[in-house]
């Protein structure tokens, strides 16, 4: 089927079980075929489409149906890709957080846990759709930058030739990262670390051992596995580990059932909490509220579980306070010099057109950004935080709070 044949109204649907193909309207597809494919109630899907939570998605790469919100067991970020064949790329499930390791691990897992490093970047799902390798962001958008970069960084052809029905889930990390810039000495500008391999339609993850042996076989980079621990030894090992990770400016761990039958949990370092507060309070009126409470709560429970001395607590309190106040004061100073509250991000690009395409993608996500500079295959883009800029200006002019 040619792509031009697909439209919002009608498309050619090839049934994967019987192999027959016929033309169907999108509405009928949602009401009649999609419920069978996803094993979901038709009314729920139709309702979701009406409300705009299930949306027709069109890009230069594919046409698809995008789950903006979860419907039943189908996660937000799930994409029903309407290519020659239909491909379902399930959304990446939310990972819950533990505040008290000792108690939570016992309640949540059984037997042993595998402890992996949690890398700080952005979540990417990579899949091959009828031979074309595409990279999806958490929300289910196809990111032009990641789609271009992932095959440059990773050797994916062989993996997808042998396993077209698997999805690679990983974190894009490094400093030349237009979403989340974080420095890792072993990565530098841009790198990718894989944490899950999942089945397309079911989203089912491979067990840890199988995943690691597969990644080894195809020479693909995995996140670090620190070890597999019994539930008795895990909490104290993780606390030690996370302390050390924090000192090295690293984010934390994800704790997983080795068989991947039980959903994973995450646990992060104090420095990661502070880093996020520093970021949020650079733009207090855009991000402050959403970030603040949860990071402070994490710090409180971590200090308690680590049984900190008065001295250690004081250091934690001081770092926490500085992480909130200093960046905010910097931004007030900056805006007072008639500048905008913005952050500059670096990305590699072979042409200005590529940069502009990425900016277009950000606008689609509701992110305000402009190109500041493009030279020697590198672009600086500025993400503008409008509320922070406007509110600070207003208060500087005497506006009341
Ligand atoms: P969530 O919706 O899962 O809470 P979030 O946007 O709040 O996501 P994080 O707090 O960063 O994100 O935690 C979950 C994310 O951690 C995952 O979506 C994934 O991108 C990332 N991650 C990094 N390393 C790992 C790993 N080893 N295993 C699983 N996920 C990992
Ligand atoms: Mg993250």
GROMACS .gro file of C-alpha atoms and ligand atoms in nm:
model
  433
    1UNK     CA    1   0.000   0.000   0.000
    2UNK     CA    2   0.125   0.347  -0.081
    3UNK     CA    3   0.129   0.596   0.205
    4UNK     CA    4  -0.066   0.848   0.000
    5UNK     CA    5  -0.356   0.606   0.014
    6UNK     CA    6  -0.394   0.656   0.384
    7UNK     CA    7  -0.600   0.943   0.509
    8UNK     CA    8  -0.781   1.046   0.819
    9UNK     CA    9  -1.101   0.908   0.667
   10UNK     CA   10  -1.003   0.581   0.507
   11UNK     CA   11  -0.716   0.343   0.505
   12UNK     CA   12  -0.626   0.000   0.386
   13UNK     CA   13  -0.634  -0.252   0.666
   14UNK     CA   14  -0.465  -0.588   0.641
   15UNK     CA   15  -0.587  -0.835   0.898
   16UNK     CA   16  -0.284  -0.996   1.061
   17UNK     CA   17  -0.457  -1.328   1.131
   18UNK     CA   18  -0.636  -1.389   0.800
   19UNK     CA   19  -0.407  -1.178   0.580
   20UNK     CA   20  -0.704  -1.027   0.394
   21UNK     CA   21  -0.702  -0.659   0.321
   22UNK     CA   22  -0.982  -0.410   0.277
   23UNK     CA   23  -1.048  -0.041   0.297
   24UNK     CA   24  -1.199   0.084   0.618
   25UNK     CA   25  -1.279   0.422   0.765
   26UNK     CA   26  -1.084   0.528   1.069
   27UNK     CA   27  -1.404   0.545   1.273
   28UNK     CA   28  -1.500   0.189   1.182
   29UNK     CA   29  -1.149   0.071   1.246
   30UNK     CA   30  -1.160   0.216   1.598
   31UNK     CA   31  -1.503   0.073   1.669
   32UNK     CA   32  -1.464  -0.270   1.509
   33UNK     CA   33  -1.104  -0.379   1.449
   34UNK     CA   34  -0.903  -0.204   1.720
   35UNK     CA   35  -1.104  -0.359   2.006
   36UNK     CA   36  -1.011  -0.705   1.875
   37UNK     CA   37  -0.646  -0.617   1.830
   38UNK     CA   38  -0.611  -0.468   2.178
   39UNK     CA   39  -0.870  -0.682   2.352
   40UNK     CA   40  -1.050  -0.369   2.470
   41UNK     CA   41  -1.409  -0.258   2.488
   42UNK     CA   42  -1.519  -0.083   2.168
   43UNK     CA   43  -1.717   0.186   2.354
   44UNK     CA   44  -1.413   0.285   2.555
   45UNK     CA   45  -1.206   0.334   2.241
   46UNK     CA   46  -1.477   0.525   2.057
   47UNK     CA   47  -1.529   0.748   2.360
   48UNK     CA   48  -1.157   0.809   2.390
   49UNK     CA   49  -1.139   0.905   2.021
   50UNK     CA   50  -1.430   1.146   2.065
   51UNK     CA   51  -1.258   1.314   2.357
   52UNK     CA   52  -0.933   1.349   2.165
   53UNK     CA   53  -0.741   1.116   2.395
   54UNK     CA   54  -0.695   0.877   2.106
   55UNK     CA   55  -0.579   1.084   1.810
   56UNK     CA   56  -0.499   1.047   1.446
   57UNK     CA   57  -0.128   1.118   1.412
   58UNK     CA   58   0.039   1.208   1.089
   59UNK     CA   59   0.405   1.279   1.033
   60UNK     CA   60   0.640   1.253   0.742
   61UNK     CA   61   0.726   0.906   0.865
   62UNK     CA   62   0.394   0.739   0.931
   63UNK     CA   63   0.025   0.766   0.997
   64UNK     CA   64  -0.088   0.630   1.326
   65UNK     CA   65  -0.330   0.640   1.614
   66UNK     CA   66  -0.175   0.789   1.924
   67UNK     CA   67  -0.293   0.723   2.278
   68UNK     CA   68  -0.262   1.061   2.450
   69UNK     CA   69  -0.408   0.906   2.764
   70UNK     CA   70  -0.428   0.549   2.888
   71UNK     CA   71  -0.739   0.348   2.798
   72UNK     CA   72  -0.784   0.046   3.022
   73UNK     CA   73  -0.460  -0.149   3.020
   74UNK     CA   74  -0.328   0.037   2.716
   75UNK     CA   75  -0.072   0.291   2.833
   76UNK     CA   76  -0.048   0.653   2.723
   77UNK     CA   77   0.213   0.680   2.449
   78UNK     CA   78   0.093   0.366   2.272
   79UNK     CA   79   0.101   0.398   1.894
   80UNK     CA   80  -0.104   0.203   1.645
   81UNK     CA   81   0.108   0.249   1.336
   82UNK     CA   82  -0.082   0.222   1.011
   83UNK     CA   83   0.193   0.109   0.774
   84UNK     CA   84   0.186  -0.168   0.513
   85UNK     CA   85   0.133  -0.390   0.811
   86UNK     CA   86  -0.019  -0.270   1.131
   87UNK     CA   87   0.225  -0.233   1.422
   88UNK     CA   88   0.129  -0.172   1.782
   89UNK     CA   89   0.404  -0.006   1.985
   90UNK     CA   90   0.295  -0.011   2.345
   91UNK     CA   91   0.360   0.290   2.567
   92UNK     CA   92   0.644   0.261   2.818
   93UNK     CA   93   0.483   0.193   3.156
   94UNK     CA   94   0.519   0.428   3.447
   95UNK     CA   95   0.776   0.320   3.706
   96UNK     CA   96   0.662   0.371   4.064
   97UNK     CA   97   0.901   0.503   4.324
   98UNK     CA   98   0.996   0.366   4.662
   99UNK     CA   99   1.059   0.602   4.951
  100UNK     CA  100   1.151   0.336   5.208
  101UNK     CA  101   1.353   0.063   5.041
  102UNK     CA  102   1.348  -0.193   5.316
  103UNK     CA  103   0.973  -0.207   5.355
  104UNK     CA  104   0.874  -0.143   4.994
  105UNK     CA  105   1.100  -0.407   4.840
  106UNK     CA  106   0.971  -0.677   5.074
  107UNK     CA  107   0.611  -0.587   4.994
  108UNK     CA  108   0.655  -0.549   4.622
  109UNK     CA  109   0.899  -0.822   4.513
  110UNK     CA  110   0.961  -1.182   4.603
  111UNK     CA  111   1.288  -1.375   4.610
  112UNK     CA  112   1.554  -1.166   4.440
  113UNK     CA  113   1.590  -0.831   4.269
  114UNK     CA  114   1.816  -0.714   3.988
  115UNK     CA  115   1.953  -0.363   4.043
  116UNK     CA  116   2.026  -0.160   3.732
  117UNK     CA  117   2.156   0.192   3.695
  118UNK     CA  118   1.892   0.453   3.621
  119UNK     CA  119   2.030   0.682   3.354
  120UNK     CA  120   1.921   1.042   3.331
  121UNK     CA  121   1.819   1.135   2.980
  122UNK     CA  122   1.502   1.081   2.784
  123UNK     CA  123   1.302   0.769   2.722
  124UNK     CA  124   1.308   0.632   2.368
  125UNK     CA  125   1.142   0.333   2.208
  126UNK     CA  126   1.297   0.216   1.884
  127UNK     CA  127   1.109  -0.013   1.650
  128UNK     CA  128   1.130  -0.133   1.294
  129UNK     CA  129   0.810  -0.071   1.099
  130UNK     CA  130   0.823  -0.279   0.783
  131UNK     CA  131   1.198  -0.229   0.774
  132UNK     CA  132   1.204   0.141   0.861
  133UNK     CA  133   1.363   0.214   1.198
  134UNK     CA  134   1.184   0.486   1.395
  135UNK     CA  135   1.233   0.636   1.742
  136UNK     CA  136   0.935   0.725   1.959
  137UNK     CA  137   0.935   0.957   2.259
  138UNK     CA  138   0.751   0.870   2.579
  139UNK     CA  139   0.432   1.039   2.457
  140UNK     CA  140   0.436   0.846   2.129
  141UNK     CA  141   0.573   1.117   1.903
  142UNK     CA  142   0.828   1.025   1.642
  143UNK     CA  143   1.128   1.239   1.719
  144UNK     CA  144   1.316   1.340   1.403
  145UNK     CA  145   1.639   1.398   1.597
  146UNK     CA  146   1.634   1.063   1.773
  147UNK     CA  147   1.523   0.878   1.461
  148UNK     CA  148   1.829   1.017   1.283
  149UNK     CA  149   2.072   0.977   1.572
  150UNK     CA  150   1.981   0.633   1.708
  151UNK     CA  151   2.099   0.435   1.402
  152UNK     CA  152   2.419   0.647   1.398
  153UNK     CA  153   2.497   0.551   1.756
  154UNK     CA  154   2.367   0.193   1.755
  155UNK     CA  155   2.405  -0.089   1.509
  156UNK     CA  156   2.036  -0.178   1.481
  157UNK     CA  157   1.998  -0.343   1.142
  158UNK     CA  158   2.093  -0.693   1.242
  159UNK     CA  159   1.887  -0.684   1.558
  160UNK     CA  160   1.571  -0.577   1.378
  161UNK     CA  161   1.633  -0.807   1.082
  162UNK     CA  162   1.623  -1.101   1.325
  163UNK     CA  163   1.364  -0.956   1.566
  164UNK     CA  164   1.117  -0.733   1.381
  165UNK     CA  165   0.857  -0.780   1.655
  166UNK     CA  166   1.069  -0.646   1.939
  167UNK     CA  167   1.103  -0.291   2.063
  168UNK     CA  168   1.424  -0.150   2.209
  169UNK     CA  169   1.361   0.074   2.509
  170UNK     CA  170   1.644   0.293   2.627
  171UNK     CA  171   1.765   0.629   2.742
  172UNK     CA  172   1.928   0.885   2.513
  173UNK     CA  173   2.191   1.051   2.730
  174UNK     CA  174   2.470   1.305   2.712
  175UNK     CA  175   2.528   1.676   2.685
  176UNK     CA  176   2.425   1.726   2.319
  177UNK     CA  177   2.080   1.619   2.409
  178UNK     CA  178   1.805   1.865   2.326
  179UNK     CA  179   1.565   1.728   2.590
  180UNK     CA  180   1.768   1.641   2.901
  181UNK     CA  181   2.133   1.739   2.899
  182UNK     CA  182   2.344   1.555   3.157
  183UNK     CA  183   2.716   1.485   3.155
  184UNK     CA  184   2.837   1.127   3.187
  185UNK     CA  185   3.215   1.081   3.157
  186UNK     CA  186   3.178   0.752   2.965
  187UNK     CA  187   2.931   0.907   2.722
  188UNK     CA  188   3.023   1.269   2.662
  189UNK     CA  189   2.812   1.430   2.393
  190UNK     CA  190   2.554   1.171   2.299
  191UNK     CA  191   2.497   0.807   2.376
  192UNK     CA  192   2.228   0.548   2.423
  193UNK     CA  193   2.180   0.288   2.694
  194UNK     CA  194   1.923   0.013   2.659
  195UNK     CA  195   1.721  -0.095   2.962
  196UNK     CA  196   1.440  -0.309   2.820
  197UNK     CA  197   1.356  -0.521   2.520
  198UNK     CA  198   0.980  -0.559   2.483
  199UNK     CA  199   0.734  -0.731   2.254
  200UNK     CA  200   0.548  -0.502   2.018
  201UNK     CA  201   0.183  -0.586   2.070
  202UNK     CA  202   0.189  -0.704   2.432
  203UNK     CA  203   0.462  -0.473   2.563
  204UNK     CA  204   0.593  -0.772   2.756
  205UNK     CA  205   0.958  -0.727   2.862
  206UNK     CA  206   1.222  -0.999   2.826
  207UNK     CA  207   1.368  -1.135   3.151
  208UNK     CA  208   1.690  -0.961   3.256
  209UNK     CA  209   1.924  -1.248   3.162
  210UNK     CA  210   1.769  -1.298   2.821
  211UNK     CA  211   1.778  -0.924   2.754
  212UNK     CA  212   2.143  -0.898   2.846
  213UNK     CA  213   2.250  -1.196   2.641
  214UNK     CA  214   2.062  -1.062   2.341
  215UNK     CA  215   2.221  -0.718   2.373
  216UNK     CA  216   2.560  -0.884   2.397
  217UNK     CA  217   2.491  -1.094   2.090
  218UNK     CA  218   2.403  -0.787   1.882
  219UNK     CA  219   2.671  -0.574   2.041
  220UNK     CA  220   2.423  -0.319   2.173
  221UNK     CA  221   2.493  -0.106   2.484
  222UNK     CA  222   2.304  -0.191   2.801
  223UNK     CA  223   2.256   0.003   3.123
  224UNK     CA  224   2.481  -0.124   3.403
  225UNK     CA  225   2.359  -0.415   3.610
  226UNK     CA  226   2.499  -0.373   3.960
  227UNK     CA  227   2.393  -0.716   4.076
  228UNK     CA  228   2.115  -0.951   4.174
  229UNK     CA  229   2.044  -0.943   4.547
  230UNK     CA  230   1.826  -1.126   4.793
  231UNK     CA  231   1.553  -0.915   4.948
  232UNK     CA  232   1.744  -0.919   5.276
  233UNK     CA  233   2.062  -0.773   5.139
  234UNK     CA  234   1.911  -0.547   4.869
  235UNK     CA  235   1.807  -0.241   5.078
  236UNK     CA  236   2.145  -0.183   5.242
  237UNK     CA  237   2.331  -0.255   4.916
  238UNK     CA  238   2.109  -0.008   4.730
  239UNK     CA  239   2.152   0.263   4.994
  240UNK     CA  240   2.532   0.228   4.968
  241UNK     CA  241   2.516   0.224   4.592
  242UNK     CA  242   2.290   0.526   4.563
  243UNK     CA  243   2.510   0.728   4.798
  244UNK     CA  244   2.808   0.657   4.577
  245UNK     CA  245   2.611   0.724   4.257
  246UNK     CA  246   2.502   1.058   4.397
  247UNK     CA  247   2.860   1.156   4.478
  248UNK     CA  248   2.944   1.082   4.115
  249UNK     CA  249   2.654   1.299   3.995
  250UNK     CA  250   2.454   1.000   3.880
  251UNK     CA  251   2.082   0.955   3.916
  252UNK     CA  252   2.006   0.628   4.091
  253UNK     CA  253   1.876   0.279   4.031
  254UNK     CA  254   1.582   0.086   3.892
  255UNK     CA  255   1.503  -0.229   4.087
  256UNK     CA  256   1.362  -0.514   3.881
  257UNK     CA  257   1.226  -0.863   3.915
  258UNK     CA  258   1.483  -1.078   3.727
  259UNK     CA  259   1.195  -1.243   3.540
  260UNK     CA  260   1.028  -0.907   3.472
  261UNK     CA  261   0.692  -1.039   3.588
  262UNK     CA  262   0.657  -0.774   3.859
  263UNK     CA  263   0.675  -0.402   3.764
  264UNK     CA  264   1.008  -0.234   3.849
  265UNK     CA  265   1.058   0.038   4.112
  266UNK     CA  266   1.292   0.336   4.109
  267UNK     CA  267   1.505   0.497   4.377
  268UNK     CA  268   1.720   0.805   4.329
  269UNK     CA  269   2.010   0.993   4.485
  270UNK     CA  270   1.991   1.309   4.688
  271UNK     CA  271   2.205   1.487   4.430
  272UNK     CA  272   1.956   1.391   4.158
  273UNK     CA  273   1.674   1.544   4.362
  274UNK     CA  274   1.875   1.861   4.410
  275UNK     CA  275   1.970   1.876   4.042
  276UNK     CA  276   1.605   1.862   3.949
  277UNK     CA  277   1.522   2.133   4.201
  278UNK     CA  278   1.802   2.351   4.062
  279UNK     CA  279   1.654   2.307   3.717
  280UNK     CA  280   1.296   2.366   3.830
  281UNK     CA  281   1.381   2.679   4.029
  282UNK     CA  282   1.568   2.833   3.739
  283UNK     CA  283   1.215   2.855   3.600
  284UNK     CA  284   1.008   2.878   3.917
  285UNK     CA  285   0.680   2.983   3.759
  286UNK     CA  286   0.694   2.714   3.490
  287UNK     CA  287   0.831   2.416   3.682
  288UNK     CA  288   0.870   2.502   4.050
  289UNK     CA  289   0.536   2.382   4.178
  290UNK     CA  290   0.529   2.053   3.989
  291UNK     CA  291   0.880   1.958   4.101
  292UNK     CA  292   0.904   2.094   4.452
  293UNK     CA  293   0.695   1.887   4.690
  294UNK     CA  294   0.787   1.543   4.567
  295UNK     CA  295   1.165   1.609   4.577
  296UNK     CA  296   1.146   1.738   4.933
  297UNK     CA  297   0.947   1.432   5.041
  298UNK     CA  298   1.208   1.203   4.886
  299UNK     CA  299   1.481   1.381   5.078
  300UNK     CA  300   1.296   1.347   5.406
  301UNK     CA  301   1.248   0.971   5.377
  302UNK     CA  302   1.597   0.911   5.245
  303UNK     CA  303   1.755   1.093   5.536
  304UNK     CA  304   1.543   0.888   5.776
  305UNK     CA  305   1.621   0.552   5.613
  306UNK     CA  306   1.991   0.634   5.593
  307UNK     CA  307   1.982   0.707   5.968
  308UNK     CA  308   2.179   1.023   5.917
  309UNK     CA  309   2.377   1.202   6.184
  310UNK     CA  310   2.295   1.563   6.272
  311UNK     CA  311   2.590   1.668   6.063
  312UNK     CA  312   2.476   1.472   5.757
  313UNK     CA  313   2.125   1.609   5.795
  314UNK     CA  314   2.255   1.961   5.810
  315UNK     CA  315   2.452   1.911   5.491
  316UNK     CA  316   2.145   1.770   5.317
  317UNK     CA  317   1.930   2.060   5.437
  318UNK     CA  318   2.183   2.312   5.320
  319UNK     CA  319   2.215   2.158   4.974
  320UNK     CA  320   1.838   2.141   4.945
  321UNK     CA  321   1.791   2.506   5.039
  322UNK     CA  322   2.065   2.622   4.806
  323UNK     CA  323   1.918   2.420   4.521
  324UNK     CA  324   1.594   2.610   4.552
  325UNK     CA  325   1.705   2.960   4.629
  326UNK     CA  326   2.023   3.019   4.432
  327UNK     CA  327   1.893   2.930   4.084
  328UNK     CA  328   1.584   3.139   4.142
  329UNK     CA  329   1.786   3.444   4.246
  330UNK     CA  330   2.006   3.397   3.937
  331UNK     CA  331   1.698   3.398   3.714
  332UNK     CA  332   1.552   3.709   3.877
  333UNK     CA  333   1.884   3.888   3.813
  334UNK     CA  334   1.891   3.762   3.457
  335UNK     CA  335   1.535   3.871   3.375
  336UNK     CA  336   1.594   4.207   3.546
  337UNK     CA  337   1.851   4.277   3.273
  338UNK     CA  338   1.565   4.260   3.022
  339UNK     CA  339   1.643   3.908   2.918
  340UNK     CA  340   1.414   3.606   2.891
  341UNK     CA  341   1.420   3.306   3.123
  342UNK     CA  342   1.545   3.038   2.889
  343UNK     CA  343   1.775   2.742   2.863
  344UNK     CA  344   2.014   2.677   2.580
  345UNK     CA  345   2.037   2.325   2.447
  346UNK     CA  346   2.283   2.186   2.200
  347UNK     CA  347   2.206   1.946   1.919
  348UNK     CA  348   2.398   1.799   1.627
  349UNK     CA  349   2.248   1.871   1.288
  350UNK     CA  350   2.363   1.843   0.931
  351UNK     CA  351   2.156   2.134   0.810
  352UNK     CA  352   1.955   2.425   0.938
  353UNK     CA  353   1.652   2.251   0.796
  354UNK     CA  354   1.707   1.961   1.037
  355UNK     CA  355   1.718   2.205   1.327
  356UNK     CA  356   1.400   2.370   1.213
  357UNK     CA  357   1.229   2.036   1.181
  358UNK     CA  358   1.320   1.959   1.539
  359UNK     CA  359   1.192   2.299   1.655
  360UNK     CA  360   0.866   2.218   1.473
  361UNK     CA  361   0.852   1.890   1.666
  362UNK     CA  362   0.899   2.081   1.995
  363UNK     CA  363   0.620   2.322   1.902
  364UNK     CA  364   0.398   2.020   1.842
  365UNK     CA  365   0.473   1.915   2.200
  366UNK     CA  366   0.379   2.263   2.322
  367UNK     CA  367   0.739   2.361   2.393
  368UNK     CA  368   0.844   2.712   2.295
  369UNK     CA  369   1.190   2.715   2.138
  370UNK     CA  370   1.394   2.913   1.884
  371UNK     CA  371   1.721   2.861   1.697
  372UNK     CA  372   1.998   3.078   1.837
  373UNK     CA  373   2.293   2.965   1.631
  374UNK     CA  374   2.382   2.705   1.373
  375UNK     CA  375   2.737   2.636   1.261
  376UNK     CA  376   2.975   2.345   1.202
  377UNK     CA  377   2.704   2.082   1.232
  378UNK     CA  378   2.596   2.207   1.573
  379UNK     CA  379   2.294   2.409   1.672
  380UNK     CA  380   2.212   2.600   1.987
  381UNK     CA  381   1.843   2.616   2.051
  382UNK     CA  382   1.680   2.819   2.325
  383UNK     CA  383   1.385   2.686   2.514
  384UNK     CA  384   1.189   2.978   2.649
  385UNK     CA  385   1.003   2.966   2.978
  386UNK     CA  386   0.737   3.227   2.923
  387UNK     CA  387   0.550   3.226   3.255
  388UNK     CA  388   0.871   3.272   3.449
  389UNK     CA  389   0.977   3.557   3.223
  390UNK     CA  390   0.638   3.732   3.240
  391UNK     CA  391   0.576   3.685   3.612
  392UNK     CA  392   0.924   3.793   3.719
  393UNK     CA  393   0.893   4.104   3.501
  394UNK     CA  394   0.558   4.181   3.657
  395UNK     CA  395   0.689   4.148   4.014
  396UNK     CA  396   1.001   4.348   3.928
  397UNK     CA  397   0.767   4.624   3.815
  398UNK     CA  398   0.585   4.616   4.147
  399UNK     CA  399   0.308   4.370   4.059
  400UNK     CA  400   0.146   4.214   4.367
  401UNK     CA  401   0.183   3.844   4.452
  402LIG     P1  402   0.759   0.765   3.508
  402LIG     O1  403   0.640   0.799   3.429
  402LIG     O2  404   0.809   0.626   3.482
  402LIG     O3  405   0.753   0.799   3.653
  402LIG     P2  406   0.930   0.995   3.472
  402LIG     O4  407   0.921   1.079   3.350
  402LIG     O5  408   0.889   1.051   3.600
  402LIG     O6  409   0.869   0.856   3.440
  402LIG     P3  410   1.182   0.905   3.569
  402LIG     O7  411   1.158   0.949   3.707
  402LIG     O8  412   1.308   0.946   3.503
  402LIG     O9  413   1.074   0.944   3.467
  402LIG    O10  414   1.179   0.744   3.577
  402LIG     C1  415   1.142   0.652   3.482
  402LIG     C2  416   1.230   0.654   3.358
  402LIG    O11  417   1.363   0.616   3.387
  402LIG     C3  418   1.192   0.554   3.253
  402LIG    O12  419   1.085   0.599   3.177
  402LIG     C4  420   1.319   0.544   3.170
  402LIG    O13  421   1.319   0.639   3.066
  402LIG     C5  422   1.429   0.584   3.265
  402LIG     N1  423   1.530   0.480   3.292
  402LIG     C6  424   1.663   0.505   3.303
  402LIG     N2  425   1.731   0.394   3.332
  402LIG     C7  426   1.641   0.294   3.340
  402LIG     C8  427   1.650   0.155   3.368
  402LIG     N3  428   1.766   0.094   3.396
  402LIG     N4  429   1.536   0.082   3.366
  402LIG     C9  430   1.417   0.140   3.340
  402LIG     N5  431   1.402   0.271   3.314
  402LIG    C10  432   1.512   0.348   3.314
  403LIG    MG1  433   1.436   1.035   3.375
   0.00000   0.00000   0.00000
